[in-house]
Tab-separated table of C-alpha atoms in Angstrom:
chain	number	residue	atom	x	y	z
A	1353	MET	CA	-10.559	64.933	-13.472
A	1354	LYS	CA	-7.719	63.401	-11.473
A	1355	LYS	CA	-10.144	62.408	-8.741
A	1356	ASN	CA	-12.384	60.582	-11.226
A	1357	THR	CA	-9.435	58.740	-12.766
A	1358	SER	CA	-8.051	57.617	-9.409
A	1359	ALA	CA	-11.555	56.554	-8.252
A	1360	ILE	CA	-12.003	54.499	-11.438
A	1361	ILE	CA	-8.593	52.839	-10.979
A	1362	ILE	CA	-9.348	51.998	-7.325
A	1363	ALA	CA	-12.769	50.604	-8.270
A	1364	ALA	CA	-11.259	48.525	-11.100
A	1365	LEU	CA	-8.560	47.102	-8.793
A	1366	THR	CA	-11.160	46.287	-6.130
A	1367	ILE	CA	-13.329	44.452	-8.659
A	1368	LEU	CA	-10.285	42.602	-9.990
A	1369	LEU	CA	-9.225	41.477	-6.505
A	1370	LEU	CA	-12.766	40.353	-5.626
A	1371	THR	CA	-13.029	38.415	-8.882
A	1372	LEU	CA	-9.709	36.670	-8.257
A	1373	ASN	CA	-10.670	35.860	-4.682
A	1374	ILE	CA	-14.023	34.359	-5.674
A	1375	GLY	CA	-12.516	32.418	-8.574
A	1376	CYS	CA	-9.747	30.899	-6.470
A	1377	SER	CA	-11.981	29.986	-3.546
A	1378	ALA	CA	-13.846	27.462	-5.701
A	1379	LEU	CA	-10.593	25.539	-6.139
A	1380	THR	CA	-9.883	25.283	-2.423
A	1381	GLY	CA	-13.018	23.374	-1.471
A	1382	PRO	CA	-13.031	20.435	0.887
A	1383	GLU	CA	-10.534	17.769	-0.096
A	1384	LYS	CA	-11.644	14.194	-0.552
A	1385	LYS	CA	-9.824	11.541	1.447
A	1386	PRO	CA	-10.452	8.171	-0.225
A	1387	ARG	CA	-8.072	6.346	2.122
A	1388	ALA	CA	-10.205	7.279	5.150
A	1389	GLU	CA	-13.316	5.907	3.454
A	1390	LYS	CA	-11.550	2.620	2.713
A	1391	THR	CA	-10.510	2.133	6.315
A	1392	LYS	CA	-14.014	2.805	7.617
A	1393	SER	CA	-15.617	0.310	5.265
A	1394	GLY	CA	-12.750	-2.151	5.742
A	1395	SER	CA	-13.126	-2.227	9.516
A	1396	ALA	CA	-16.671	-3.575	9.241
A	1397	GLU	CA	-15.545	-6.739	7.467
A	1398	LYS	CA	-13.932	-9.645	9.288
A	1399	VAL	CA	-10.153	-9.755	8.989
A	1400	GLN	CA	-8.542	-13.151	8.507
A	1401	VAL	CA	-4.828	-13.930	8.496
A	1402	ASP	CA	-3.667	-17.152	6.842
A	1403	HIS	CA	-0.363	-18.325	8.355
A	1404	GLU	CA	-0.226	-21.622	6.473
A	1405	THR	CA	-0.636	-20.063	3.043
A	1406	ALA	CA	1.969	-17.419	3.871
A	1407	GLU	CA	4.483	-20.108	4.857
A	1408	GLN	CA	3.684	-22.098	1.716
A	1409	ILE	CA	4.188	-18.990	-0.432
A	1410	LYS	CA	7.516	-18.303	1.265
A	1411	GLN	CA	8.736	-21.842	0.509
A	1412	ILE	CA	7.633	-21.645	-3.129
A	1413	SER	CA	9.202	-18.210	-3.617
A	1414	GLN	CA	12.471	-19.238	-1.984
A	1415	LYS	CA	12.938	-21.902	-4.685
A	1416	VAL	CA	13.068	-19.294	-7.476
A	1417	LYS	CA	16.630	-18.720	-8.660
A	1418	GLY	CA	17.977	-15.381	-7.480
A	1419	VAL	CA	15.717	-14.999	-4.436
A	1420	ASP	CA	17.797	-14.702	-1.253
A	1421	GLU	CA	15.061	-14.124	1.322
A	1422	VAL	CA	11.252	-13.971	1.349
A	1423	THR	CA	8.655	-12.537	3.683
A	1424	ALA	CA	4.911	-12.906	3.135
A	1425	VAL	CA	1.617	-11.939	4.717
A	1426	VAL	CA	-1.833	-13.147	3.675
A	1427	VAL	CA	-4.707	-10.981	4.928
A	1428	ASN	CA	-8.167	-11.871	3.615
A	1429	LYS	CA	-7.677	-12.141	-0.161
A	1430	ASP	CA	-4.522	-9.978	-0.298
A	1431	VAL	CA	-1.231	-11.811	-0.685
A	1432	SER	CA	1.727	-9.512	-0.016
A	1433	VAL	CA	5.180	-10.889	-0.783
A	1434	ALA	CA	8.527	-9.123	-0.510
A	1435	LEU	CA	11.701	-10.558	-1.972
A	1436	LYS	CA	15.359	-9.885	-1.278
A	1437	VAL	CA	17.445	-10.194	-4.420
A	1438	SER	CA	21.132	-9.347	-4.426
A	1439	GLY	CA	24.139	-9.257	-6.676
A	1440	VAL	CA	23.863	-9.809	-10.409
A	1441	ASP	CA	20.345	-11.194	-9.974
A	1442	ARG	CA	19.111	-7.624	-9.355
A	1443	LEU	CA	19.414	-7.138	-13.120
A	1444	ARG	CA	16.607	-9.688	-13.520
A	1445	LEU	CA	14.192	-8.204	-10.969
A	1446	LYS	CA	11.284	-8.017	-13.383
A	1447	GLN	CA	11.704	-11.661	-14.456
A	1448	ILE	CA	12.114	-12.877	-10.878
A	1449	LYS	CA	9.002	-11.001	-9.703
A	1450	LYS	CA	6.996	-12.393	-12.627
A	1451	GLU	CA	8.167	-15.964	-11.963
A	1452	VAL	CA	7.327	-15.691	-8.255
A	1453	GLN	CA	3.928	-14.180	-9.025
A	1454	ASP	CA	3.117	-16.981	-11.503
A	1455	LYS	CA	4.074	-19.678	-8.995
A	1456	ILE	CA	2.016	-18.029	-6.254
A	1457	MET	CA	-0.963	-17.687	-8.598
A	1458	ALA	CA	-0.818	-21.439	-9.249
A	1459	THR	CA	-0.897	-22.044	-5.481
A	1460	VAL	CA	-3.560	-19.625	-4.201
A	1461	GLY	CA	-7.104	-19.055	-5.427
A	1462	LYS	CA	-7.908	-16.990	-8.479
A	1463	ASP	CA	-9.847	-14.527	-6.299
A	1464	ASP	CA	-6.719	-13.610	-4.350
A	1465	GLU	CA	-4.885	-10.409	-5.207
A	1466	ILE	CA	-1.126	-10.956	-5.341
A	1467	HIS	CA	1.374	-8.172	-4.643
A	1468	VAL	CA	5.094	-8.837	-5.120
A	1469	THR	CA	7.842	-6.319	-4.424
A	1470	THR	CA	11.620	-6.187	-4.194
A	1471	ASP	CA	11.696	-2.819	-2.440
A	1472	LYS	CA	13.887	-3.006	0.669
A	1473	LYS	CA	11.752	-0.667	2.769
A	1474	LEU	CA	8.558	-2.555	1.948
A	1475	PHE	CA	10.398	-5.821	2.672
A	1476	SER	CA	11.178	-4.657	6.204
A	1477	GLU	CA	7.606	-3.404	6.744
A	1478	ILE	CA	6.087	-6.707	5.636
A	1479	GLN	CA	8.616	-8.582	7.758
A	1480	LYS	CA	7.608	-6.507	10.815
A	1481	LEU	CA	3.935	-7.250	10.143
A	1482	GLU	CA	4.703	-10.950	9.779
A	1483	GLN	CA	6.496	-10.942	13.142
A	1484	GLN	CA	3.663	-8.958	14.730
A	1485	ILE	CA	1.146	-11.531	13.494
A	1486	LYS	CA	3.234	-14.417	14.821
A	1487	THR	CA	3.812	-12.872	18.247
A	1488	SER	CA	0.288	-11.594	18.848
A	1489	ALA	CA	-1.603	-14.628	17.526
A	1490	GLY	CA	-2.413	-15.834	21.052
A	1491	ASP	CA	-3.331	-12.433	22.505
A	1492	LYS	CA	-6.865	-11.645	23.623
A	1493	ALA	CA	-6.713	-8.300	21.810
A	1494	PHE	CA	-5.610	-9.949	18.548
A	1495	ASP	CA	-8.891	-9.064	16.765
A	1496	LYS	CA	-8.279	-5.361	17.399
A	1497	LYS	CA	-4.718	-5.696	16.121
A	1498	LEU	CA	-5.949	-7.475	12.979
A	1499	THR	CA	-7.779	-4.373	11.787
A	1500	ASP	CA	-4.619	-2.327	12.272
A	1501	ILE	CA	-2.582	-4.989	10.454
A	1502	LYS	CA	-5.075	-5.044	7.569
A	1503	ASN	CA	-4.826	-1.257	7.220
A	1504	LYS	CA	-1.016	-1.437	7.198
A	1505	VAL	CA	-1.056	-4.195	4.568
A	1506	SER	CA	-3.438	-2.132	2.427
A	1507	LYS	CA	-1.068	0.840	2.668
A	1508	ILE	CA	1.914	-1.330	1.720
A	1509	ASN	CA	0.002	-2.773	-1.266
A	1510	GLU	CA	-0.839	0.766	-2.424
A	1511	ASP	CA	2.857	1.645	-2.186
A	1512	MET	CA	3.698	-1.401	-4.310
A	1513	GLN	CA	1.440	-0.147	-7.082
A	1514	GLY	CA	2.992	3.314	-7.308
């Protein structure tokens, strides 16, 4: 009798473990990577950087009260702007961002997607990209760098959303 009981318990535990293993394996399927798909499809399109519009946006944004410093990059139809706001004006960040965005929208086309941030880390990243664009504009390998720049700008714009 004891042998039958222990055999039943072992069989029940084995079935339980197999059921748990099968049930959990369905959850650990292949993960989707949407970012990788975006970069593959994005590399096929031509990347254009607009220096003049970026400079114009910087001048317009600098005129907004409370904005200390501005950096901007325009890649294709994405306008990425980072603002430095300090002191008491930091209490009005939302208003300042809205005012800058409205002024930029009046300047650029309606098809353009405008991203404005006051995050210090994103400011430095956009500033680095702006410098990279300026310094490598005359290079022969600039077209290859443009794809990399576009991917970095897309990543920064995603970070601005979240």
